[in-house]
């Protein structure tokens, strides 16, 4: 008898095929009646497969009495209640390492796109505006002062790339990090005041909620650029929108939002803002590797072996 698993968002076809071969896969994202599917599978489902931002809602976890593992196809654990999982004896796994490069690439891509007006230039050419008018000057990217919020794997990979652009690097974290690629600044407002570009690479969840608020945004100032490849929750989004609309912040490159897939309407018309649909890890190569980690985690779980990337 194949174990039964509940999938909460689509994965690559190759990964879904591997899961279908080993398990009975129930796809909640395709269910016309979500509550009816949960009720129907509750007695038999032993695993959830989900994304970092989607996580596992508390009511869903509570509704599955035989749940033994939540396998996250991502690195963020902020949308899973880890304390509750531990209390219920539910294992939680992620896919560390394999998406680091892509997310760091996206952070630099957004930085270049905002400073050099890449997305704006593309819209200008497509709109047929080039023959009629000049295009506003951008800002130089090479040599800028770059602040990193959260020097984990992704923060370090951002620093590594920024060095290629001869940027001056400083970072903040809970404490100084050994062999850091830049100067530690304990106070986030001070880091923002120094930074010309501030890149958010921290974890999400209650510990970082609203960390980038009015004080940080004002310290970054009308020439400053905020890049977020972490979680929308880390930024006070209404404050960010107000600062951008009022010109108190120079620009922003955002891959993540507070209420995805909804994006504040006020951002849509701002030329200095680049918006992405939470796609920093979304390359074929990386999603295949992430999915393979998920497949291996589930196989290890059902074989009673050590889990390769367990957080609980
Ligand atoms: C993915 C993420 O977009 O790693 C994470 O936590 O949010 C992203 O890499 C997501 O996990 C896939 O749904």
PDB file of C-alpha atoms and ligand atoms in Angstrom:
ATOM      1  CA  UNK A   1       0.000   0.000   0.000  1.00  0.00           C
ATOM      2  CA  UNK A   2       1.431   3.362  -1.015  1.00  0.00           C
ATOM      3  CA  UNK A   3       1.533   6.056   1.677  1.00  0.00           C
ATOM      4  CA  UNK A   4      -0.822   8.968   1.064  1.00  0.00           C
ATOM      5  CA  UNK A   5       0.525  12.499   0.825  1.00  0.00           C
ATOM      6  CA  UNK A   6      -1.143  15.885   0.502  1.00  0.00           C
ATOM      7  CA  UNK A   7       0.389  18.378  -1.935  1.00  0.00           C
ATOM      8  CA  UNK A   8      -0.395  22.077  -1.399  1.00  0.00           C
ATOM      9  CA  UNK A   9       1.103  23.649  -4.521  1.00  0.00           C
ATOM     10  CA  UNK A  10       2.297  22.396  -7.907  1.00  0.00           C
ATOM     11  CA  UNK A  11       5.878  21.176  -8.428  1.00  0.00           C
ATOM     12  CA  UNK A  12       7.869  20.382 -11.573  1.00  0.00           C
ATOM     13  CA  UNK A  13       6.353  17.632 -13.727  1.00  0.00           C
ATOM     14  CA  UNK A  14       9.398  15.355 -13.160  1.00  0.00           C
ATOM     15  CA  UNK A  15       9.065  15.737  -9.392  1.00  0.00           C
ATOM     16  CA  UNK A  16       5.310  15.191  -9.402  1.00  0.00           C
ATOM     17  CA  UNK A  17       5.859  12.043 -11.510  1.00  0.00           C
ATOM     18  CA  UNK A  18       8.398  10.725  -8.968  1.00  0.00           C
ATOM     19  CA  UNK A  19       5.953  11.410  -6.139  1.00  0.00           C
ATOM     20  CA  UNK A  20       3.073   9.785  -8.039  1.00  0.00           C
ATOM     21  CA  UNK A  21       5.197   6.666  -8.545  1.00  0.00           C
ATOM     22  CA  UNK A  22       5.865   6.264  -4.827  1.00  0.00           C
ATOM     23  CA  UNK A  23       2.727   7.664  -3.176  1.00  0.00           C
ATOM     24  CA  UNK A  24      -0.960   8.335  -3.546  1.00  0.00           C
ATOM     25  CA  UNK A  25      -0.815  12.100  -4.076  1.00  0.00           C
ATOM     26  CA  UNK A  26      -3.797  14.266  -3.176  1.00  0.00           C
ATOM     27  CA  UNK A  27      -3.533  17.735  -4.712  1.00  0.00           C
ATOM     28  CA  UNK A  28      -5.232  20.265  -2.467  1.00  0.00           C
ATOM     29  CA  UNK A  29      -4.459  23.172  -4.808  1.00  0.00           C
ATOM     30  CA  UNK A  30      -6.611  21.479  -7.454  1.00  0.00           C
ATOM     31  CA  UNK A  31      -9.510  20.532  -5.188  1.00  0.00           C
ATOM     32  CA  UNK A  32     -12.784  22.254  -6.144  1.00  0.00           C
ATOM     33  CA  UNK A  33     -13.880  21.933  -2.506  1.00  0.00           C
ATOM     34  CA  UNK A  34     -10.909  22.265  -0.165  1.00  0.00           C
ATOM     35  CA  UNK A  35     -12.782  21.371   3.040  1.00  0.00           C
ATOM     36  CA  UNK A  36     -14.296  18.279   1.419  1.00  0.00           C
ATOM     37  CA  UNK A  37     -10.885  17.033   0.278  1.00  0.00           C
ATOM     38  CA  UNK A  38      -9.345  17.607   3.717  1.00  0.00           C
ATOM     39  CA  UNK A  39     -12.191  15.698   5.375  1.00  0.00           C
ATOM     40  CA  UNK A  40     -11.867  12.852   2.856  1.00  0.00           C
ATOM     41  CA  UNK A  41      -8.089  12.383   3.218  1.00  0.00           C
ATOM     42  CA  UNK A  42      -7.727  13.192   6.937  1.00  0.00           C
ATOM     43  CA  UNK A  43      -7.799   9.555   8.125  1.00  0.00           C
ATOM     44  CA  UNK A  44      -5.060   8.414   5.735  1.00  0.00           C
ATOM     45  CA  UNK A  45      -2.662  11.277   4.890  1.00  0.00           C
ATOM     46  CA  UNK A  46       0.742  11.051   6.596  1.00  0.00           C
ATOM     47  CA  UNK A  47       2.707  13.777   4.777  1.00  0.00           C
ATOM     48  CA  UNK A  48       2.252  17.321   3.523  1.00  0.00           C
ATOM     49  CA  UNK A  49       4.372  18.637   0.646  1.00  0.00           C
ATOM     50  CA  UNK A  50       4.283  22.415   0.423  1.00  0.00           C
ATOM     51  CA  UNK A  51       6.157  25.584  -0.542  1.00  0.00           C
ATOM     52  CA  UNK A  52       8.050  27.952   1.743  1.00  0.00           C
ATOM     53  CA  UNK A  53       5.493  30.739   1.539  1.00  0.00           C
ATOM     54  CA  UNK A  54       2.477  28.415   1.490  1.00  0.00           C
ATOM     55  CA  UNK A  55       3.617  26.409   4.512  1.00  0.00           C
ATOM     56  CA  UNK A  56       1.106  24.333   6.432  1.00  0.00           C
ATOM     57  CA  UNK A  57      -1.838  26.259   7.919  1.00  0.00           C
ATOM     58  CA  UNK A  58      -2.490  25.391  11.579  1.00  0.00           C
ATOM     59  CA  UNK A  59      -6.085  24.280  10.914  1.00  0.00           C
ATOM     60  CA  UNK A  60      -4.877  21.869   8.238  1.00  0.00           C
ATOM     61  CA  UNK A  61      -2.202  20.351  10.486  1.00  0.00           C
ATOM     62  CA  UNK A  62      -4.769  19.987  13.271  1.00  0.00           C
ATOM     63  CA  UNK A  63      -7.175  18.236  10.871  1.00  0.00           C
ATOM     64  CA  UNK A  64      -4.694  15.470   9.931  1.00  0.00           C
ATOM     65  CA  UNK A  65      -4.296  13.120  12.913  1.00  0.00           C
ATOM     66  CA  UNK A  66      -1.796  10.798  11.190  1.00  0.00           C
ATOM     67  CA  UNK A  67       0.445  13.569   9.813  1.00  0.00           C
ATOM     68  CA  UNK A  68       4.112  12.656  10.350  1.00  0.00           C
ATOM     69  CA  UNK A  69       6.046  15.065   8.132  1.00  0.00           C
ATOM     70  CA  UNK A  70       5.770  18.459   6.479  1.00  0.00           C
ATOM     71  CA  UNK A  71       8.269  18.534   3.597  1.00  0.00           C
ATOM     72  CA  UNK A  72       8.844  22.145   2.528  1.00  0.00           C
ATOM     73  CA  UNK A  73       9.972  22.725  -1.048  1.00  0.00           C
ATOM     74  CA  UNK A  74      11.954  25.785   0.012  1.00  0.00           C
ATOM     75  CA  UNK A  75      14.011  27.150   2.909  1.00  0.00           C
ATOM     76  CA  UNK A  76      11.500  29.345   4.714  1.00  0.00           C
ATOM     77  CA  UNK A  77       9.832  27.767   7.741  1.00  0.00           C
ATOM     78  CA  UNK A  78       7.835  30.845   8.746  1.00  0.00           C
ATOM     79  CA  UNK A  79       4.539  29.492   7.420  1.00  0.00           C
ATOM     80  CA  UNK A  80       4.736  26.342   9.555  1.00  0.00           C
ATOM     81  CA  UNK A  81       4.240  26.432  13.327  1.00  0.00           C
ATOM     82  CA  UNK A  82       7.424  24.592  14.357  1.00  0.00           C
ATOM     83  CA  UNK A  83       6.568  24.598  18.070  1.00  0.00           C
ATOM     84  CA  UNK A  84       3.214  22.967  17.328  1.00  0.00           C
ATOM     85  CA  UNK A  85       4.885  20.489  14.947  1.00  0.00           C
ATOM     86  CA  UNK A  86       7.398  19.492  17.630  1.00  0.00           C
ATOM     87  CA  UNK A  87       4.599  19.088  20.164  1.00  0.00           C
ATOM     88  CA  UNK A  88       2.657  16.856  17.781  1.00  0.00           C
ATOM     89  CA  UNK A  89       5.769  14.818  16.848  1.00  0.00           C
ATOM     90  CA  UNK A  90       5.632  16.003  13.235  1.00  0.00           C
ATOM     91  CA  UNK A  91       8.940  16.240  11.354  1.00  0.00           C
ATOM     92  CA  UNK A  92       9.632  19.316   9.175  1.00  0.00           C
ATOM     93  CA  UNK A  93      12.201  19.400   6.373  1.00  0.00           C
ATOM     94  CA  UNK A  94      13.459  22.102   3.979  1.00  0.00           C
ATOM     95  CA  UNK A  95      15.769  22.317   0.943  1.00  0.00           C
ATOM     96  CA  UNK A  96      18.812  24.272   2.181  1.00  0.00           C
ATOM     97  CA  UNK A  97      21.716  25.193  -0.064  1.00  0.00           C
ATOM     98  CA  UNK A  98      20.281  24.370  -3.453  1.00  0.00           C
ATOM     99  CA  UNK A  99      18.451  27.681  -3.987  1.00  0.00           C
ATOM    100  CA  UNK A 100      21.096  30.033  -2.536  1.00  0.00           C
ATOM    101  CA  UNK A 101      22.639  31.032  -5.862  1.00  0.00           C
ATOM    102  CA  UNK A 102      19.325  31.746  -7.565  1.00  0.00           C
ATOM    103  CA  UNK A 103      18.022  33.931  -4.765  1.00  0.00           C
ATOM    104  CA  UNK A 104      21.300  35.871  -4.602  1.00  0.00           C
ATOM    105  CA  UNK A 105      21.249  36.257  -8.386  1.00  0.00           C
ATOM    106  CA  UNK A 106      17.749  37.704  -8.104  1.00  0.00           C
ATOM    107  CA  UNK A 107      18.868  40.163  -5.421  1.00  0.00           C
ATOM    108  CA  UNK A 108      21.617  41.469  -7.702  1.00  0.00           C
ATOM    109  CA  UNK A 109      19.283  41.403 -10.710  1.00  0.00           C
ATOM    110  CA  UNK A 110      16.772  43.550  -8.841  1.00  0.00           C
ATOM    111  CA  UNK A 111      19.535  45.902  -7.699  1.00  0.00           C
ATOM    112  CA  UNK A 112      20.741  46.397 -11.270  1.00  0.00           C
ATOM    113  CA  UNK A 113      17.213  46.657 -12.571  1.00  0.00           C
ATOM    114  CA  UNK A 114      16.299  49.441 -10.130  1.00  0.00           C
ATOM    115  CA  UNK A 115      19.563  51.412 -10.381  1.00  0.00           C
ATOM    116  CA  UNK A 116      19.948  51.081 -14.152  1.00  0.00           C
ATOM    117  CA  UNK A 117      16.193  51.304 -14.887  1.00  0.00           C
ATOM    118  CA  UNK A 118      16.200  48.012 -16.829  1.00  0.00           C
ATOM    119  CA  UNK A 119      12.511  47.139 -16.478  1.00  0.00           C
ATOM    120  CA  UNK A 120      11.556  50.769 -17.023  1.00  0.00           C
ATOM    121  CA  UNK A 121      13.707  50.956 -20.176  1.00  0.00           C
ATOM    122  CA  UNK A 122      12.085  47.818 -21.525  1.00  0.00           C
ATOM    123  CA  UNK A 123       8.612  49.294 -20.987  1.00  0.00           C
ATOM    124  CA  UNK A 124       9.746  52.561 -22.631  1.00  0.00           C
ATOM    125  CA  UNK A 125      10.962  50.806 -25.802  1.00  0.00           C
ATOM    126  CA  UNK A 126       7.903  48.538 -26.036  1.00  0.00           C
ATOM    127  CA  UNK A 127       5.560  51.501 -25.627  1.00  0.00           C
ATOM    128  CA  UNK A 128       7.150  53.096 -28.726  1.00  0.00           C
ATOM    129  CA  UNK A 129       8.306  56.102 -26.650  1.00  0.00           C
ATOM    130  CA  UNK A 130      11.982  56.049 -27.744  1.00  0.00           C
ATOM    131  CA  UNK A 131      11.561  58.068 -30.959  1.00  0.00           C
ATOM    132  CA  UNK A 132       9.508  60.700 -29.111  1.00  0.00           C
ATOM    133  CA  UNK A 133      11.448  61.436 -25.955  1.00  0.00           C
ATOM    134  CA  UNK A 134      14.637  60.917 -23.961  1.00  0.00           C
ATOM    135  CA  UNK A 135      14.948  58.349 -21.218  1.00  0.00           C
ATOM    136  CA  UNK A 136      15.901  59.483 -17.679  1.00  0.00           C
ATOM    137  CA  UNK A 137      19.429  58.763 -16.483  1.00  0.00           C
ATOM    138  CA  UNK A 138      19.928  55.820 -14.153  1.00  0.00           C
ATOM    139  CA  UNK A 139      22.290  55.429 -11.204  1.00  0.00           C
ATOM    140  CA  UNK A 140      25.665  53.716 -11.267  1.00  0.00           C
ATOM    141  CA  UNK A 141      25.676  50.247  -9.667  1.00  0.00           C
ATOM    142  CA  UNK A 142      29.412  49.526  -9.494  1.00  0.00           C
ATOM    143  CA  UNK A 143      31.055  50.652  -6.269  1.00  0.00           C
ATOM    144  CA  UNK A 144      27.856  51.338  -4.282  1.00  0.00           C
ATOM    145  CA  UNK A 145      27.514  50.851  -0.520  1.00  0.00           C
ATOM    146  CA  UNK A 146      25.445  47.691  -0.018  1.00  0.00           C
ATOM    147  CA  UNK A 147      23.900  46.702   3.309  1.00  0.00           C
ATOM    148  CA  UNK A 148      22.737  43.144   3.926  1.00  0.00           C
ATOM    149  CA  UNK A 149      20.061  42.317   6.491  1.00  0.00           C
ATOM    150  CA  UNK A 150      20.658  38.710   7.549  1.00  0.00           C
ATOM    151  CA  UNK A 151      24.019  37.141   6.742  1.00  0.00           C
ATOM    152  CA  UNK A 152      22.986  33.527   6.259  1.00  0.00           C
ATOM    153  CA  UNK A 153      23.733  31.462   3.159  1.00  0.00           C
ATOM    154  CA  UNK A 154      21.812  33.833   0.885  1.00  0.00           C
ATOM    155  CA  UNK A 155      23.227  37.010   2.441  1.00  0.00           C
ATOM    156  CA  UNK A 156      26.763  35.690   1.960  1.00  0.00           C
ATOM    157  CA  UNK A 157      26.033  34.782  -1.662  1.00  0.00           C
ATOM    158  CA  UNK A 158      24.715  38.328  -2.233  1.00  0.00           C
ATOM    159  CA  UNK A 159      27.952  39.735  -0.767  1.00  0.00           C
ATOM    160  CA  UNK A 160      30.038  37.439  -2.982  1.00  0.00           C
ATOM    161  CA  UNK A 161      28.286  38.793  -6.085  1.00  0.00           C
ATOM    162  CA  UNK A 162      28.339  42.408  -4.884  1.00  0.00           C
ATOM    163  CA  UNK A 163      32.122  42.173  -4.511  1.00  0.00           C
ATOM    164  CA  UNK A 164      32.262  41.535  -8.260  1.00  0.00           C
ATOM    165  CA  UNK A 165      30.670  44.982  -8.635  1.00  0.00           C
ATOM    166  CA  UNK A 166      33.347  46.420  -6.290  1.00  0.00           C
ATOM    167  CA  UNK A 167      30.632  47.308  -3.776  1.00  0.00           C
ATOM    168  CA  UNK A 168      31.438  48.256  -0.195  1.00  0.00           C
ATOM    169  CA  UNK A 169      29.632  45.741   2.044  1.00  0.00           C
ATOM    170  CA  UNK A 170      28.238  45.905   5.565  1.00  0.00           C
ATOM    171  CA  UNK A 171      25.666  43.684   7.245  1.00  0.00           C
ATOM    172  CA  UNK A 172      23.544  43.246  10.282  1.00  0.00           C
ATOM    173  CA  UNK A 173      22.455  40.068  12.021  1.00  0.00           C
ATOM    174  CA  UNK A 174      21.689  38.990  15.585  1.00  0.00           C
ATOM    175  CA  UNK A 175      25.461  38.973  16.238  1.00  0.00           C
ATOM    176  CA  UNK A 176      28.664  39.351  14.224  1.00  0.00           C
ATOM    177  CA  UNK A 177      29.230  36.375  11.924  1.00  0.00           C
ATOM    178  CA  UNK A 178      32.625  34.656  11.658  1.00  0.00           C
ATOM    179  CA  UNK A 179      34.581  35.315   8.453  1.00  0.00           C
ATOM    180  CA  UNK A 180      32.014  37.842   7.325  1.00  0.00           C
ATOM    181  CA  UNK A 181      32.435  39.411   3.888  1.00  0.00           C
ATOM    182  CA  UNK A 182      31.844  42.923   5.266  1.00  0.00           C
ATOM    183  CA  UNK A 183      31.610  45.156   8.309  1.00  0.00           C
ATOM    184  CA  UNK A 184      29.101  44.275  11.077  1.00  0.00           C
ATOM    185  CA  UNK A 185      26.676  47.036  12.033  1.00  0.00           C
ATOM    186  CA  UNK A 186      24.550  46.010  15.008  1.00  0.00           C
ATOM    187  CA  UNK A 187      21.991  48.777  14.603  1.00  0.00           C
ATOM    188  CA  UNK A 188      19.726  48.333  11.577  1.00  0.00           C
ATOM    189  CA  UNK A 189      18.884  52.052  11.327  1.00  0.00           C
ATOM    190  CA  UNK A 190      22.591  52.870  11.296  1.00  0.00           C
ATOM    191  CA  UNK A 191      23.161  50.250   8.586  1.00  0.00           C
ATOM    192  CA  UNK A 192      20.316  51.748   6.531  1.00  0.00           C
ATOM    193  CA  UNK A 193      21.764  55.269   6.942  1.00  0.00           C
ATOM    194  CA  UNK A 194      25.126  54.042   5.607  1.00  0.00           C
ATOM    195  CA  UNK A 195      23.646  51.899   2.795  1.00  0.00           C
ATOM    196  CA  UNK A 196      22.808  53.058  -0.704  1.00  0.00           C
ATOM    197  CA  UNK A 197      21.208  49.679  -1.380  1.00  0.00           C
ATOM    198  CA  UNK A 198      19.758  47.601   1.474  1.00  0.00           C
ATOM    199  CA  UNK A 199      19.111  43.933   0.669  1.00  0.00           C
ATOM    200  CA  UNK A 200      16.792  41.955   2.933  1.00  0.00           C
ATOM    201  CA  UNK A 201      17.901  38.300   3.187  1.00  0.00           C
ATOM    202  CA  UNK A 202      16.659  37.442   6.685  1.00  0.00           C
ATOM    203  CA  UNK A 203      14.244  34.738   7.750  1.00  0.00           C
ATOM    204  CA  UNK A 204      10.546  35.549   8.013  1.00  0.00           C
ATOM    205  CA  UNK A 205       8.265  34.880  10.970  1.00  0.00           C
ATOM    206  CA  UNK A 206       7.530  36.678  14.230  1.00  0.00           C
ATOM    207  CA  UNK A 207      11.205  37.475  14.997  1.00  0.00           C
ATOM    208  CA  UNK A 208      11.570  39.733  11.950  1.00  0.00           C
ATOM    209  CA  UNK A 209       8.013  40.985  11.409  1.00  0.00           C
ATOM    210  CA  UNK A 210       7.982  44.665  10.413  1.00  0.00           C
ATOM    211  CA  UNK A 211      11.758  44.943  10.952  1.00  0.00           C
ATOM    212  CA  UNK A 212      12.039  47.307   7.991  1.00  0.00           C
ATOM    213  CA  UNK A 213       9.723  50.026   9.285  1.00  0.00           C
ATOM    214  CA  UNK A 214       9.532  53.803   9.058  1.00  0.00           C
ATOM    215  CA  UNK A 215      12.827  54.465  10.883  1.00  0.00           C
ATOM    216  CA  UNK A 216      14.817  52.142   8.612  1.00  0.00           C
ATOM    217  CA  UNK A 217      13.116  53.388   5.441  1.00  0.00           C
ATOM    218  CA  UNK A 218      13.714  57.037   6.359  1.00  0.00           C
ATOM    219  CA  UNK A 219      17.349  56.262   7.192  1.00  0.00           C
ATOM    220  CA  UNK A 220      17.754  54.719   3.736  1.00  0.00           C
ATOM    221  CA  UNK A 221      16.249  57.915   2.358  1.00  0.00           C
ATOM    222  CA  UNK A 222      15.198  59.437  -0.970  1.00  0.00           C
ATOM    223  CA  UNK A 223      18.326  58.185  -2.771  1.00  0.00           C
ATOM    224  CA  UNK A 224      18.244  54.719  -1.164  1.00  0.00           C
ATOM    225  CA  UNK A 225      17.049  51.452  -2.667  1.00  0.00           C
ATOM    226  CA  UNK A 226      15.410  48.583  -0.791  1.00  0.00           C
ATOM    227  CA  UNK A 227      15.666  45.049  -2.177  1.00  0.00           C
ATOM    228  CA  UNK A 228      13.590  42.248  -0.629  1.00  0.00           C
ATOM    229  CA  UNK A 229      14.140  38.587  -1.518  1.00  0.00           C
ATOM    230  CA  UNK A 230      13.195  37.314   1.949  1.00  0.00           C
ATOM    231  CA  UNK A 231       9.577  37.608   3.061  1.00  0.00           C
ATOM    232  CA  UNK A 232       7.027  40.380   2.662  1.00  0.00           C
ATOM    233  CA  UNK A 233       6.378  40.219   6.420  1.00  0.00           C
ATOM    234  CA  UNK A 234       9.877  41.574   7.190  1.00  0.00           C
ATOM    235  CA  UNK A 235       8.893  44.927   5.681  1.00  0.00           C
ATOM    236  CA  UNK A 236       6.127  47.175   6.978  1.00  0.00           C
ATOM    237  CA  UNK A 237       4.457  47.253   3.569  1.00  0.00           C
ATOM    238  CA  UNK A 238       2.120  50.251   4.092  1.00  0.00           C
ATOM    239  CA  UNK A 239       5.141  52.287   5.297  1.00  0.00           C
ATOM    240  CA  UNK A 240       7.158  51.141   2.278  1.00  0.00           C
ATOM    241  CA  UNK A 241       4.384  52.066  -0.145  1.00  0.00           C
ATOM    242  CA  UNK A 242       3.881  55.472   1.495  1.00  0.00           C
ATOM    243  CA  UNK A 243       7.627  56.217   1.385  1.00  0.00           C
ATOM    244  CA  UNK A 244       7.855  55.283  -2.299  1.00  0.00           C
ATOM    245  CA  UNK A 245       4.739  57.252  -3.262  1.00  0.00           C
ATOM    246  CA  UNK A 246       5.948  60.319  -1.324  1.00  0.00           C
ATOM    247  CA  UNK A 247       9.491  60.064  -2.720  1.00  0.00           C
ATOM    248  CA  UNK A 248      10.999  59.509   0.757  1.00  0.00           C
ATOM    249  CA  UNK A 249      12.592  56.283  -0.569  1.00  0.00           C
ATOM    250  CA  UNK A 250      14.445  56.222  -3.876  1.00  0.00           C
ATOM    251  CA  UNK A 251      13.365  52.852  -5.210  1.00  0.00           C
ATOM    252  CA  UNK A 252      12.663  49.213  -4.459  1.00  0.00           C
ATOM    253  CA  UNK A 253      13.106  45.775  -6.000  1.00  0.00           C
ATOM    254  CA  UNK A 254      10.593  43.367  -4.520  1.00  0.00           C
ATOM    255  CA  UNK A 255      10.236  39.632  -5.081  1.00  0.00           C
ATOM    256  CA  UNK A 256       8.043  39.111  -2.005  1.00  0.00           C
ATOM    257  CA  UNK A 257       4.951  40.798  -0.569  1.00  0.00           C
ATOM    258  CA  UNK A 258       2.849  40.770   2.569  1.00  0.00           C
ATOM    259  CA  UNK A 259      -0.223  39.161   0.982  1.00  0.00           C
ATOM    260  CA  UNK A 260       0.949  37.250  -2.096  1.00  0.00           C
ATOM    261  CA  UNK A 261      -0.137  37.120  -4.851  1.00  0.00           C
ATOM    262  CA  UNK A 262      -1.751  40.490  -4.122  1.00  0.00           C
ATOM    263  CA  UNK A 263       0.528  43.507  -4.666  1.00  0.00           C
ATOM    264  CA  UNK A 264      -0.398  46.995  -3.403  1.00  0.00           C
ATOM    265  CA  UNK A 265      -1.984  48.854  -6.339  1.00  0.00           C
ATOM    266  CA  UNK A 266      -0.011  52.021  -5.536  1.00  0.00           C
ATOM    267  CA  UNK A 267       3.228  50.237  -6.501  1.00  0.00           C
ATOM    268  CA  UNK A 268       2.080  49.414 -10.022  1.00  0.00           C
ATOM    269  CA  UNK A 269       2.583  52.909 -11.454  1.00  0.00           C
ATOM    270  CA  UNK A 270       5.873  53.769  -9.749  1.00  0.00           C
ATOM    271  CA  UNK A 271       8.742  53.747 -12.270  1.00  0.00           C
ATOM    272  CA  UNK A 272      11.483  53.261  -9.630  1.00  0.00           C
ATOM    273  CA  UNK A 273       9.991  50.025  -8.376  1.00  0.00           C
ATOM    274  CA  UNK A 274      10.637  46.577  -9.861  1.00  0.00           C
ATOM    275  CA  UNK A 275       8.115  43.879  -8.995  1.00  0.00           C
ATOM    276  CA  UNK A 276       8.566  40.113  -9.313  1.00  0.00           C
ATOM    277  CA  UNK A 277       6.055  37.301  -8.640  1.00  0.00           C
ATOM    278  CA  UNK A 278       8.084  35.590  -5.846  1.00  0.00           C
ATOM    279  CA  UNK A 279      10.299  33.869  -8.366  1.00  0.00           C
ATOM    280  CA  UNK A 280      13.809  34.139  -6.900  1.00  0.00           C
ATOM    281  CA  UNK A 281      14.257  30.358  -6.701  1.00  0.00           C
ATOM    282  CA  UNK A 282      12.163  29.666  -9.787  1.00  0.00           C
ATOM    283  CA  UNK A 283      14.639  28.292 -12.320  1.00  0.00           C
ATOM    284  CA  UNK A 284      14.223  24.857 -13.869  1.00  0.00           C
ATOM    285  CA  UNK A 285      17.594  23.720 -12.533  1.00  0.00           C
ATOM    286  CA  UNK A 286      16.970  24.831  -8.969  1.00  0.00           C
ATOM    287  CA  UNK A 287      13.356  23.720  -8.748  1.00  0.00           C
ATOM    288  CA  UNK A 288      14.480  20.272  -9.961  1.00  0.00           C
ATOM    289  CA  UNK A 289      17.125  20.135  -7.227  1.00  0.00           C
ATOM    290  CA  UNK A 290      14.694  21.404  -4.593  1.00  0.00           C
ATOM    291  CA  UNK A 291      12.110  18.829  -5.650  1.00  0.00           C
ATOM    292  CA  UNK A 292      14.712  16.077  -5.521  1.00  0.00           C
ATOM    293  CA  UNK A 293      15.524  17.007  -1.926  1.00  0.00           C
ATOM    294  CA  UNK A 294      11.795  16.781  -1.110  1.00  0.00           C
ATOM    295  CA  UNK A 295      11.574  13.349  -2.784  1.00  0.00           C
ATOM    296  CA  UNK A 296      14.623  12.140  -0.801  1.00  0.00           C
ATOM    297  CA  UNK A 297      13.257  13.558   2.466  1.00  0.00           C
ATOM    298  CA  UNK A 298       9.966  11.707   2.042  1.00  0.00           C
ATOM    299  CA  UNK A 299      11.732   8.470   1.052  1.00  0.00           C
ATOM    300  CA  UNK A 300      13.953   8.692   4.155  1.00  0.00           C
ATOM    301  CA  UNK A 301      10.954   9.436   6.358  1.00  0.00           C
ATOM    302  CA  UNK A 302       8.965   6.413   5.157  1.00  0.00           C
ATOM    303  CA  UNK A 303      12.080   4.192   5.351  1.00  0.00           C
ATOM    304  CA  UNK A 304      12.642   5.293   8.957  1.00  0.00           C
ATOM    305  CA  UNK A 305      16.059   6.735   8.054  1.00  0.00           C
ATOM    306  CA  UNK A 306      17.742   9.998   9.077  1.00  0.00           C
ATOM    307  CA  UNK A 307      16.165  12.993   7.329  1.00  0.00           C
ATOM    308  CA  UNK A 308      18.642  14.901   5.147  1.00  0.00           C
ATOM    309  CA  UNK A 309      17.430  18.416   5.961  1.00  0.00           C
ATOM    310  CA  UNK A 310      15.254  18.292   9.059  1.00  0.00           C
ATOM    311  CA  UNK A 311      14.450  21.438  11.024  1.00  0.00           C
ATOM    312  CA  UNK A 312      12.130  19.518  13.378  1.00  0.00           C
TER     313      UNK A 312
HETATM  314  C1  LIG B   1       9.904  29.214  -3.109  1.00  0.00           C
HETATM  315  C2  LIG B   1      10.599  30.202  -0.830  1.00  0.00           C
HETATM  316  O1  LIG B   1       9.327  30.165  -3.937  1.00  0.00           O
HETATM  317  O2  LIG B   1      12.434  28.915  -0.158  1.00  0.00           O
HETATM  318  C3  LIG B   1      11.449  29.544   0.174  1.00  0.00           C
HETATM  319  O3  LIG B   1      11.134  29.642   1.369  1.00  0.00           O
HETATM  320  O4  LIG B   1       9.732  30.950  -0.506  1.00  0.00           O
HETATM  321  C4  LIG B   1      10.868  29.985  -2.272  1.00  0.00           C
HETATM  322  O5  LIG B   1      12.088  29.442  -2.545  1.00  0.00           O
HETATM  323  C5  LIG B   1       8.878  28.362  -2.519  1.00  0.00           C
HETATM  324  O6  LIG B   1       9.286  27.591  -1.476  1.00  0.00           O
HETATM  325  C6  LIG B   1       8.227  27.471  -3.568  1.00  0.00           C
HETATM  326  O7  LIG B   1       6.937  27.543  -3.328  1.00  0.00           O
END
